[in-house]
mmCIF file of C-alpha atoms in Angstrom:
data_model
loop_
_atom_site.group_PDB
_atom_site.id
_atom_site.type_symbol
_atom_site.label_atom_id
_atom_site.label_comp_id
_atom_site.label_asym_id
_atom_site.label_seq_id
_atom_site.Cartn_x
_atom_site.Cartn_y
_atom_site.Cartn_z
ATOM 1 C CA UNK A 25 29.575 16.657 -39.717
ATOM 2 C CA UNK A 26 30.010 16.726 -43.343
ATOM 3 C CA UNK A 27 26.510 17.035 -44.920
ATOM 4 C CA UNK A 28 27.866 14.645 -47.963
ATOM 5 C CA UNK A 29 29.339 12.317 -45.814
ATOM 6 C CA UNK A 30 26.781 9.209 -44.746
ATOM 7 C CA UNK A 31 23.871 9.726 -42.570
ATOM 8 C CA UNK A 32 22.302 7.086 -44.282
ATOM 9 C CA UNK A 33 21.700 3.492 -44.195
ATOM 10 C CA UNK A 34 23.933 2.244 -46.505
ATOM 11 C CA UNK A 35 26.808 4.361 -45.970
ATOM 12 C CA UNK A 36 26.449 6.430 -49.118
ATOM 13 C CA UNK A 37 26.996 10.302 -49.285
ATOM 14 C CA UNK A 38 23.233 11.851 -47.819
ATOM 15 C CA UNK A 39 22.943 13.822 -50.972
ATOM 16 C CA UNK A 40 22.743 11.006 -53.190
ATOM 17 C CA UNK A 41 19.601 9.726 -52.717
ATOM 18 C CA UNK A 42 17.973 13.623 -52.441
ATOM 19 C CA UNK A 43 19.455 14.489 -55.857
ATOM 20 C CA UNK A 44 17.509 11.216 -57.492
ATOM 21 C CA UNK A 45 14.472 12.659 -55.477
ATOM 22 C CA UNK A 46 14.644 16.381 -56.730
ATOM 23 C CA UNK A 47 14.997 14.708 -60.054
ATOM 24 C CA UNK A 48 11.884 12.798 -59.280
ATOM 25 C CA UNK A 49 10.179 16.046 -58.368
ATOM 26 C CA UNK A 50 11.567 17.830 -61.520
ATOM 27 C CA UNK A 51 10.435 15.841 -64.090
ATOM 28 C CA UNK A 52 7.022 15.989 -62.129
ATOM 29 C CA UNK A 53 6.826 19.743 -63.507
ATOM 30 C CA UNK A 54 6.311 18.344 -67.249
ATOM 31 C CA UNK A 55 5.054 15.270 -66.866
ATOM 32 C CA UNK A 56 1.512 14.589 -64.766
ATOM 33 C CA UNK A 57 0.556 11.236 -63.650
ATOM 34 C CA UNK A 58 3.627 8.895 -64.422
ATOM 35 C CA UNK A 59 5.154 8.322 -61.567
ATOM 36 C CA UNK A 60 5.713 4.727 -62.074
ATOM 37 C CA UNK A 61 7.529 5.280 -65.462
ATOM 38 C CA UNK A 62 9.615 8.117 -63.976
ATOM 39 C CA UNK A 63 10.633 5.743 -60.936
ATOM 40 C CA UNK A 64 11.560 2.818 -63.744
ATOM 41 C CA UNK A 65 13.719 5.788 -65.425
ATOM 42 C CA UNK A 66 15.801 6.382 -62.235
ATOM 43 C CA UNK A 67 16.417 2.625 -61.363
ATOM 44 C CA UNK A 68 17.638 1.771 -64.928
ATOM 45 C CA UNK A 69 20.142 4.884 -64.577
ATOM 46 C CA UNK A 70 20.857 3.414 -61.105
ATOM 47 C CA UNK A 71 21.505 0.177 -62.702
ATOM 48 C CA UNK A 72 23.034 1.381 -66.084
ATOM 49 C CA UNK A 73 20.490 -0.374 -67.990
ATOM 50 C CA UNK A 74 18.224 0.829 -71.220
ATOM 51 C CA UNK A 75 14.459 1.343 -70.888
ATOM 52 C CA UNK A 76 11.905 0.474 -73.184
ATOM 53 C CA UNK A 77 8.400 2.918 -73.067
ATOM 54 C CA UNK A 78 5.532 1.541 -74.708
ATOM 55 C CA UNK A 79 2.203 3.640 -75.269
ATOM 56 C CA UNK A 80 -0.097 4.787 -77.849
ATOM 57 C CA UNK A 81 0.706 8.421 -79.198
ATOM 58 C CA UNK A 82 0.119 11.410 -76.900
ATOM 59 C CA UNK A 83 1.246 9.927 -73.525
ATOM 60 C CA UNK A 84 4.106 12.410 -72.776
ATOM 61 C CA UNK A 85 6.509 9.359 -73.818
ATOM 62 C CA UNK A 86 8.970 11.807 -76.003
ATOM 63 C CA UNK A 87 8.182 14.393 -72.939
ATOM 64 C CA UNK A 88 9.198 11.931 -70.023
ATOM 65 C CA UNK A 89 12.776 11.309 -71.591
ATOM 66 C CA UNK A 90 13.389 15.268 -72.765
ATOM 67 C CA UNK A 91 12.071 16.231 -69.424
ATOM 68 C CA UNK A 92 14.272 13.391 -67.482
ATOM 69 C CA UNK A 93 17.590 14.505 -69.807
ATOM 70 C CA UNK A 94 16.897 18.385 -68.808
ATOM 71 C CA UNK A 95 16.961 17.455 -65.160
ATOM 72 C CA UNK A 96 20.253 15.948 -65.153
ATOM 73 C CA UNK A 97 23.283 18.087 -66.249
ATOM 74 C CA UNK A 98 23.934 15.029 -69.349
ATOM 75 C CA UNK A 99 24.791 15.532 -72.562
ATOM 76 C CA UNK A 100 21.317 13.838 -74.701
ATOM 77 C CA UNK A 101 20.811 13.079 -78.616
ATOM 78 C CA UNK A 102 17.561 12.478 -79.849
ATOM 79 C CA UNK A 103 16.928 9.783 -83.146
ATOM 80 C CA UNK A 104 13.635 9.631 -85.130
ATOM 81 C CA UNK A 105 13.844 6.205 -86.427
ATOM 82 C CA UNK A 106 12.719 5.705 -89.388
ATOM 83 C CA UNK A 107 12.366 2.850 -92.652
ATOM 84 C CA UNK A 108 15.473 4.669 -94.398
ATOM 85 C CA UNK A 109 17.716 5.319 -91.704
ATOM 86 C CA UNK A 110 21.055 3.552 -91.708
ATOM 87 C CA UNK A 111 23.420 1.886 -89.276
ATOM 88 C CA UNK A 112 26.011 4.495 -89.661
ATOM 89 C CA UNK A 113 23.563 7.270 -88.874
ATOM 90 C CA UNK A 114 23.401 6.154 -85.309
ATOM 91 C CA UNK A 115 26.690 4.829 -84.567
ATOM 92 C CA UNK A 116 28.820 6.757 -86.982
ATOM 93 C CA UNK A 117 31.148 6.452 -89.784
ATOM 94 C CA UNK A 118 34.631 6.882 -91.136
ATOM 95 C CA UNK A 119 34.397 9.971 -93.474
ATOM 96 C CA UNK A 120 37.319 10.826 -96.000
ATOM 97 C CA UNK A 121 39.103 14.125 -96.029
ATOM 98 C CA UNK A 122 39.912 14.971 -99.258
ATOM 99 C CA UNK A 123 42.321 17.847 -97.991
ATOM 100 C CA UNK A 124 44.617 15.529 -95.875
ATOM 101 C CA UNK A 125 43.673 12.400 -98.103
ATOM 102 C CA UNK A 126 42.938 10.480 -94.768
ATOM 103 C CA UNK A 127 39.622 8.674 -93.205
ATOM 104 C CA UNK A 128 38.616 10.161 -89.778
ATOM 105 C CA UNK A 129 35.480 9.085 -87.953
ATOM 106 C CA UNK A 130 32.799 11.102 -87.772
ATOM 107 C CA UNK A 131 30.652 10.175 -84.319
ATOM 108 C CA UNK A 132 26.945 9.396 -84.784
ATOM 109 C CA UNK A 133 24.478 10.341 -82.134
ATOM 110 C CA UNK A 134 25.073 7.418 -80.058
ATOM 111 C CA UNK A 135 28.116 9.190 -78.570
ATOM 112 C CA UNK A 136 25.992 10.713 -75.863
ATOM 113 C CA UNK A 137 25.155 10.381 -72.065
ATOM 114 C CA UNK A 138 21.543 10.306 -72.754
ATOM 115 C CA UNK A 139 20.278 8.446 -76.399
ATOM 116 C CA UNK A 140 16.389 9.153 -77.392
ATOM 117 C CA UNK A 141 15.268 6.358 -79.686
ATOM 118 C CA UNK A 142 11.886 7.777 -80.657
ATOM 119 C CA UNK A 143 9.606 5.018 -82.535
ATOM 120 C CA UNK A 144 12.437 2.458 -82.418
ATOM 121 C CA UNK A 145 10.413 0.001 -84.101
ATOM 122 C CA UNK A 146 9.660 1.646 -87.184
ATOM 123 C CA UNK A 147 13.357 1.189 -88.641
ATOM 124 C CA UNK A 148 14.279 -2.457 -90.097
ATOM 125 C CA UNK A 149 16.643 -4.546 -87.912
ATOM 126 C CA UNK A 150 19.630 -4.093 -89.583
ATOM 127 C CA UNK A 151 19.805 -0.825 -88.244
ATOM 128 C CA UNK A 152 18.475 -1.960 -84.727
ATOM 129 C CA UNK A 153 20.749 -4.203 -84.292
ATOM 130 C CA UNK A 154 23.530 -1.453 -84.782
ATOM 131 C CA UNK A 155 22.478 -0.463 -81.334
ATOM 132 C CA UNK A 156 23.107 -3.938 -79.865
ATOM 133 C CA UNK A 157 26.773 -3.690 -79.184
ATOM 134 C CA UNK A 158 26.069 0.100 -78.064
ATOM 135 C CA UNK A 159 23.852 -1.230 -75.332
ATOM 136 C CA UNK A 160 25.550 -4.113 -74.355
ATOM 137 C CA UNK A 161 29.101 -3.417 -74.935
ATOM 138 C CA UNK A 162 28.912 0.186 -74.486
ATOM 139 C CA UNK A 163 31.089 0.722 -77.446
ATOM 140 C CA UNK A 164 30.640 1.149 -81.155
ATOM 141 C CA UNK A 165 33.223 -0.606 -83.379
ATOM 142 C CA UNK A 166 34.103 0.286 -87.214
ATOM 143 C CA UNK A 167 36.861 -0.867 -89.223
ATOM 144 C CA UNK A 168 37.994 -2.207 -86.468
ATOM 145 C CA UNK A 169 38.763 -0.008 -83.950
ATOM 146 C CA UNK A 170 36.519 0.122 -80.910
ATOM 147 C CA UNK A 171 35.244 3.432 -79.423
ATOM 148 C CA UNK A 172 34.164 3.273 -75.911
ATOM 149 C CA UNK A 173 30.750 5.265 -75.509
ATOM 150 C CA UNK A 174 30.510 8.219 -72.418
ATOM 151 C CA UNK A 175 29.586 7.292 -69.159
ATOM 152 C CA UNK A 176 26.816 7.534 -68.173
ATOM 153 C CA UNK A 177 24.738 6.199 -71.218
ATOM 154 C CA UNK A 178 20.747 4.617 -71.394
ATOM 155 C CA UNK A 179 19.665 4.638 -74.378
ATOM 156 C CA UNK A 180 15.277 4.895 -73.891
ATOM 157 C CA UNK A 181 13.476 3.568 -76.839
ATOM 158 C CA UNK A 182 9.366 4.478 -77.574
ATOM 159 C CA UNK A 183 7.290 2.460 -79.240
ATOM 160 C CA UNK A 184 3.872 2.400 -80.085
ATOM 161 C CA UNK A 185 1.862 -1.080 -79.009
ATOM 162 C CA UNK A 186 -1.264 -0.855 -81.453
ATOM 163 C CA UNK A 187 0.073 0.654 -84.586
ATOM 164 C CA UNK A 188 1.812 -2.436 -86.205
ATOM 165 C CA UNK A 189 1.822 -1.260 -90.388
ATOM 166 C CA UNK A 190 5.147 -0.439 -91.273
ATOM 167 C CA UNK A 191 6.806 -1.571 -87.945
ATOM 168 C CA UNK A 192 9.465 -4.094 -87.494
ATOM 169 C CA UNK A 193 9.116 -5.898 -83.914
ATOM 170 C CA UNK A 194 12.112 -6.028 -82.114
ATOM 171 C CA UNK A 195 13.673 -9.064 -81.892
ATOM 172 C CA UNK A 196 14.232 -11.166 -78.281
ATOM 173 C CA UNK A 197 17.991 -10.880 -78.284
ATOM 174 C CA UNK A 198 17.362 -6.985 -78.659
ATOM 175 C CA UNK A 199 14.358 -7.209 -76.112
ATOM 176 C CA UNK A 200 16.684 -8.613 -74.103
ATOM 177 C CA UNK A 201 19.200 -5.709 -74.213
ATOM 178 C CA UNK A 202 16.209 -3.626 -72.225
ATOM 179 C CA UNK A 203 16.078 -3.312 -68.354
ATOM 180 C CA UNK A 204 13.058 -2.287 -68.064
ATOM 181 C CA UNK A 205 9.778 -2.352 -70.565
ATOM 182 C CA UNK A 206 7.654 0.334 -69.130
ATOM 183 C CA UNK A 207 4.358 1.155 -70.323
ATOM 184 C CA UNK A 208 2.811 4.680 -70.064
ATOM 185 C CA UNK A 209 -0.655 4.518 -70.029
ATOM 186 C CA UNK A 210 -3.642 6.817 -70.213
ATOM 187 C CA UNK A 211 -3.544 9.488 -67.645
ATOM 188 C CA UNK A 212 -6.898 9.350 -65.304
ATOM 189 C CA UNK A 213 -9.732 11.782 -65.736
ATOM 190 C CA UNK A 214 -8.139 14.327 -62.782
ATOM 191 C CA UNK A 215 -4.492 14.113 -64.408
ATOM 192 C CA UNK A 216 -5.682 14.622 -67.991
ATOM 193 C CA UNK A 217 -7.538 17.699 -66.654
ATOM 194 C CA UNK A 218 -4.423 18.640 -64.662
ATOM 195 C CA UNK A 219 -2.458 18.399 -68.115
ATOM 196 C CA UNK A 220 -5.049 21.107 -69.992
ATOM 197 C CA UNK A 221 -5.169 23.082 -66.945
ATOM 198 C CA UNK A 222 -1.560 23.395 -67.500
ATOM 199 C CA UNK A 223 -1.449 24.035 -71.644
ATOM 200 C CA UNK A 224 -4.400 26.894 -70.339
ATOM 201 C CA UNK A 225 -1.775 28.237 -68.700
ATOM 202 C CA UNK A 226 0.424 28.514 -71.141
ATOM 203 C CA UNK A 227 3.168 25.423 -70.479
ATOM 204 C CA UNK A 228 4.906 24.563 -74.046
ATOM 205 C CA UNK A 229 6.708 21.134 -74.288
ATOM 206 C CA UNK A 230 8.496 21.971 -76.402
ATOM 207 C CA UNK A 231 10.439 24.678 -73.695
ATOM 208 C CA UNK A 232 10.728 22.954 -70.588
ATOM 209 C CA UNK A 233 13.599 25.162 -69.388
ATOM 210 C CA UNK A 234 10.388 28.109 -69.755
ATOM 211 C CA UNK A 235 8.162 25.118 -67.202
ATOM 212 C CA UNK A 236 11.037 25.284 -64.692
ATOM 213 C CA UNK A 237 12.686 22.680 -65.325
ATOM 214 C CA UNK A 238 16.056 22.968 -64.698
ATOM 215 C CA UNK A 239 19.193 20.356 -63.765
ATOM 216 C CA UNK A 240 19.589 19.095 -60.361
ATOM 217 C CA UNK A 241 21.665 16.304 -60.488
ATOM 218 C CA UNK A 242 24.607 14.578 -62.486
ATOM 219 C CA UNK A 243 27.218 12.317 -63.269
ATOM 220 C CA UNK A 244 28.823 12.846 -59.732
ATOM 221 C CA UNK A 245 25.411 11.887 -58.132
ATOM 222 C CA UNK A 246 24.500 9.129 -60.034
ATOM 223 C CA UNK A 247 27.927 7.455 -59.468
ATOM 224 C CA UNK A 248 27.555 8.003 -55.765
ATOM 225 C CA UNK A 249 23.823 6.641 -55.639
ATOM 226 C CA UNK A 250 25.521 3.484 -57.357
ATOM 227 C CA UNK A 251 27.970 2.519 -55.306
ATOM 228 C CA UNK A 252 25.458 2.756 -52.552
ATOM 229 C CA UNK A 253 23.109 0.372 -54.836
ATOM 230 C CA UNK A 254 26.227 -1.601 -54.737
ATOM 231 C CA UNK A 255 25.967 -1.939 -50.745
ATOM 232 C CA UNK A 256 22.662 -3.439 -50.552
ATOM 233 C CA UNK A 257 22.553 -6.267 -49.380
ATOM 234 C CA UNK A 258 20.562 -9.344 -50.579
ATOM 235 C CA UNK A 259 20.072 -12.493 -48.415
ATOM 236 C CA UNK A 260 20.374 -16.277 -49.577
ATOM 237 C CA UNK A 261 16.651 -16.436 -49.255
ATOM 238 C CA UNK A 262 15.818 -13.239 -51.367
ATOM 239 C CA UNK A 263 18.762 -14.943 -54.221
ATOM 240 C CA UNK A 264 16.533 -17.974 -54.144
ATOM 241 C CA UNK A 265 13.340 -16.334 -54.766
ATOM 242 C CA UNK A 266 14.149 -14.326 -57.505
ATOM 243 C CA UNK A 267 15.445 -17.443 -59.027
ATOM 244 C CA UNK A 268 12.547 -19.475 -58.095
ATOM 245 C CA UNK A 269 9.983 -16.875 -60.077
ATOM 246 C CA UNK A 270 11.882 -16.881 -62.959
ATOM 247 C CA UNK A 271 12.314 -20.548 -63.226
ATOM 248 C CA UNK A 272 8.325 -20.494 -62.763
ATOM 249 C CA UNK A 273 8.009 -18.614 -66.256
ATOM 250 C CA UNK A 274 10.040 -21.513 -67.759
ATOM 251 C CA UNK A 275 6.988 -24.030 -66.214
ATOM 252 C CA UNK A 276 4.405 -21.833 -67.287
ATOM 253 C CA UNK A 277 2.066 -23.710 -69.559
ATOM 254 C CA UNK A 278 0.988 -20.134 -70.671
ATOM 255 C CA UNK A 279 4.669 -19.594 -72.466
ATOM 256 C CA UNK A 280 6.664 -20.828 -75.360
ATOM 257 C CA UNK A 281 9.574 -18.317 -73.371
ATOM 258 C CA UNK A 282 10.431 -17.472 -69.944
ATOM 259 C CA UNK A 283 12.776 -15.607 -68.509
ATOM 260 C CA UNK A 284 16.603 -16.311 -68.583
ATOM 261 C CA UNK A 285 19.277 -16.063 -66.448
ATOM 262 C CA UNK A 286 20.347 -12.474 -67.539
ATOM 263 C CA UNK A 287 16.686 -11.682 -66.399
ATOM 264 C CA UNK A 288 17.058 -13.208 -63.121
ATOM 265 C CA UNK A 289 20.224 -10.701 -62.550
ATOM 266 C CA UNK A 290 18.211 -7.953 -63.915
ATOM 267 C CA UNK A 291 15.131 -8.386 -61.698
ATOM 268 C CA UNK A 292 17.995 -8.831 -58.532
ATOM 269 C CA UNK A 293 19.619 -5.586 -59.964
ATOM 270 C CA UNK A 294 16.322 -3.598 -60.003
ATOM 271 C CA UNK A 295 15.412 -4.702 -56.382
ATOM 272 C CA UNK A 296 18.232 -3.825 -55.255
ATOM 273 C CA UNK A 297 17.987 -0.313 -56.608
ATOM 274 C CA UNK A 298 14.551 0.077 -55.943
ATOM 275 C CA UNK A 299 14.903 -1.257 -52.170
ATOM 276 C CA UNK A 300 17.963 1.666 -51.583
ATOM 277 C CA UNK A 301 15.304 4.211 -53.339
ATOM 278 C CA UNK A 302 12.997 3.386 -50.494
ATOM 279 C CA UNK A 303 15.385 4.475 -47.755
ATOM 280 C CA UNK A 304 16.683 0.588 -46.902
ATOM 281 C CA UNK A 305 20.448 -1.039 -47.180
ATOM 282 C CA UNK A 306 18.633 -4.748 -47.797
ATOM 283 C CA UNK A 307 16.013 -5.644 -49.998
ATOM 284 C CA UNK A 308 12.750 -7.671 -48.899
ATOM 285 C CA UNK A 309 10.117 -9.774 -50.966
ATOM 286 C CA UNK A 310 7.878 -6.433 -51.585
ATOM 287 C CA UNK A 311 10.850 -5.023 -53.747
ATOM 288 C CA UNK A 312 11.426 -7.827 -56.212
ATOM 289 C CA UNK A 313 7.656 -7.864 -56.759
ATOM 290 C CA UNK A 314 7.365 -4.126 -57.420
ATOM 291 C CA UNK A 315 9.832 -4.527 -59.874
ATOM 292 C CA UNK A 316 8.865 -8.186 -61.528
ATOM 293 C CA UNK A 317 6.496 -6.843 -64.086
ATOM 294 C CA UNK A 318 8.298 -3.784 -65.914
ATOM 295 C CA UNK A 319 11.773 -5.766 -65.617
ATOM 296 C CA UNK A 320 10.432 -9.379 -66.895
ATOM 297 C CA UNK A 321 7.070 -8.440 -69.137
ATOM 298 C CA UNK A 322 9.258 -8.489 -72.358
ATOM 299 C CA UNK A 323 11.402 -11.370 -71.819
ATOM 300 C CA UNK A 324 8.610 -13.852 -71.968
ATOM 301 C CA UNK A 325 6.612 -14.883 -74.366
ATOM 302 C CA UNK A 326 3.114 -16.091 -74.705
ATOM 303 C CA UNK A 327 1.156 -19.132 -76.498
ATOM 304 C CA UNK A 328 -0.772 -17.949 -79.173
ATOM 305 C CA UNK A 329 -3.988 -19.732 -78.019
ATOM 306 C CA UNK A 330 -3.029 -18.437 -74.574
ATOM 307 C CA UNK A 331 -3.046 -14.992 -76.580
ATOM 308 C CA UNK A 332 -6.370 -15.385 -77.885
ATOM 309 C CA UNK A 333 -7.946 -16.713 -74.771
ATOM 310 C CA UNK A 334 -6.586 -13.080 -73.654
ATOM 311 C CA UNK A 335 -4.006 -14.396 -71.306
ATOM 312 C CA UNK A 336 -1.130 -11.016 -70.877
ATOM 313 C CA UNK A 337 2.539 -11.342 -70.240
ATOM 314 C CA UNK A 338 1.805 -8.846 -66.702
ATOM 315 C CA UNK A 339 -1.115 -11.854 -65.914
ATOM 316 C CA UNK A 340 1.448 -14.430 -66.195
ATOM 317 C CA UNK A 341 3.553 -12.685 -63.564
ATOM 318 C CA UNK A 342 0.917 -11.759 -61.451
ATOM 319 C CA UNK A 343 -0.075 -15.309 -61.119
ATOM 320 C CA UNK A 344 3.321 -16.387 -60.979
ATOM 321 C CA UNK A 345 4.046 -13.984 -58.063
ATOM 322 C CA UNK A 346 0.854 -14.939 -56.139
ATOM 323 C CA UNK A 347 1.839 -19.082 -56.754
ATOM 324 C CA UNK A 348 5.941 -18.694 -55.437
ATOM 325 C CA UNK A 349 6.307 -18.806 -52.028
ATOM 326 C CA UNK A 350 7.710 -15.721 -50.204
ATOM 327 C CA UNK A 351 10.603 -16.812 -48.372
ATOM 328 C CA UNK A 352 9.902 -15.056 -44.370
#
């Protein structure tokens, strides 16, 4: 038999789901004790949605992405956004040529498989909202004319949670626009020691091809570990529940926001994806609660006296998750 053909549950090509494990196991070489945040990195490219990674400086947050766009064979642009930084400098612009006396366009770093938006919310939103049509539409219009962006694209945005002078939140339509919010938190005591036992041995981040990391999947793989994403199926009951613990964030007396109907499709995609990661062609209760908090945190939001009585968007959910009932 054909060692691409299916010997799998859900009738994709075997290889598929072994290249978005190697790239699990890749990244692993730079990045120590982030496992969930790598996992939420290979269902949003399994579900062509844009991730959001939120932690305070010196998580490996820069690291995860450069490491997760040298493991795929994807062409990646990197933007340090900043209070200056213009529209056109991400998506573009039409630049005249004074030798043929004509316009051309002049593609901005958005035209990429892979877009690194480092600090996203330190620019003002005019200039994050030039990414809104990028990320939704996939294209990037001026004077006019529409340019359809390469396929594959995610764009993953950092952010830093406690530093708010000279930051611009994002806005909830561009919240929105995310898959996944992911937060990277402080390694543990044995993985921080694991990362300095490392540097001692002379690993540089900034040369991860010197680490060993090195491509092991691409656009062929990722297309073929989609269609099989596309394959798995979800019961009535499973439809209901995901609707039923989104409509529970509308109830919430802890929210002035819950979560709309484009998150209800989002947390369905992500179970779906995460359920075919796990080796199954159906997905159960467990896998729309692993993937409730990173795909619904940012798309509610809380009282301000619930706030200060130190209620947290992921508490809401929690309790929200333990109150629905699970259909059997």
């Amino acid at each position: 038999m054909d060692p691409t053909t299916d010997n799998g549950p859900t009738g994709a090509p075997r290889d598929a789901r072994a290249s978005l494990e190697a790239l699990r196991a890749e990244i692993s070489k730079a990045v120590v004790g982030q496992d969930p945040a790598v996992t939420g990195l290979v269902v949003a490219l399994l579900c062509r949605g844009h991730v959001l990674l939120e932690g305070v400086p010196g998580v490996a947050k820069t690291l995860l992405v450069r490491a997760l766009a040298s493991s795929l064979e994807l062409d990646t642009k990197r933007v340090q956004f900043t209070p200056d930084l213009m529209p056109s400098d991400i998506t573009g612009s039409l630049v005249y040529d004074a030798r043929t006396t004509e316009f051309s366009f002049q593609p901005g770093p958005v035209f990429t498989n892979l877009l690194l938006a480092d600090e996203i919310n330190r620019t003002p939103p005019k200039t994050q909202s030039s990414l809104l049509e990028t990320m939704e539409e996939r294209q990037v219009t001026v004077d006019g004319t529409a340019r359809p962006l390469p396929e594959p694209f995610l764009v993953a945005a950092t952010q830093n949670p406690v530093e708010y002078e000279g930051t611009y939140p994002l806005p909830e339509a561009q919240l929105d626009r995310f898959l996944l919010k992911l937060t990277v938190p402080l390694p543990s005591r044995q993985d921080e020691i694991d990362v300095l036992t490392r540097h001692a041995d002379g690993f540089n981040p900034r040369d991860l091809r010197a680490a060993g990391v090195r491509p092991v999947a691409g656009a062929a793989d990722l297309e073929a570990a989609r269609a099989a994403v596309a394959k798995t199926s979800v019961s009535p009951e499973i439809t209901a529940y995901v609707v039923d613990v989104c409509r529970a964030t509308r109830e919430s007396p802890s929210l002035t926001l819950g979560v709309s109907p484009r998150g209800a499709t989002a947390l369905l995609s992500t179970a779906r994806a995460w359920a075919w990661l796990t080796g199954r062609d159906y997905v159960i209760p467990d896998d729309v609660k692993a993937l409730a908090l990173p795909t619904l945190r940012h798309r509610i939001q809380l009282r301000p006296e619930a706030e200060m009585e130190g209620v947290t968007a992921d508490s809401v959910i929690n309790a929200i998750l333990a109150h629905v009932p699970v259909p059997r």
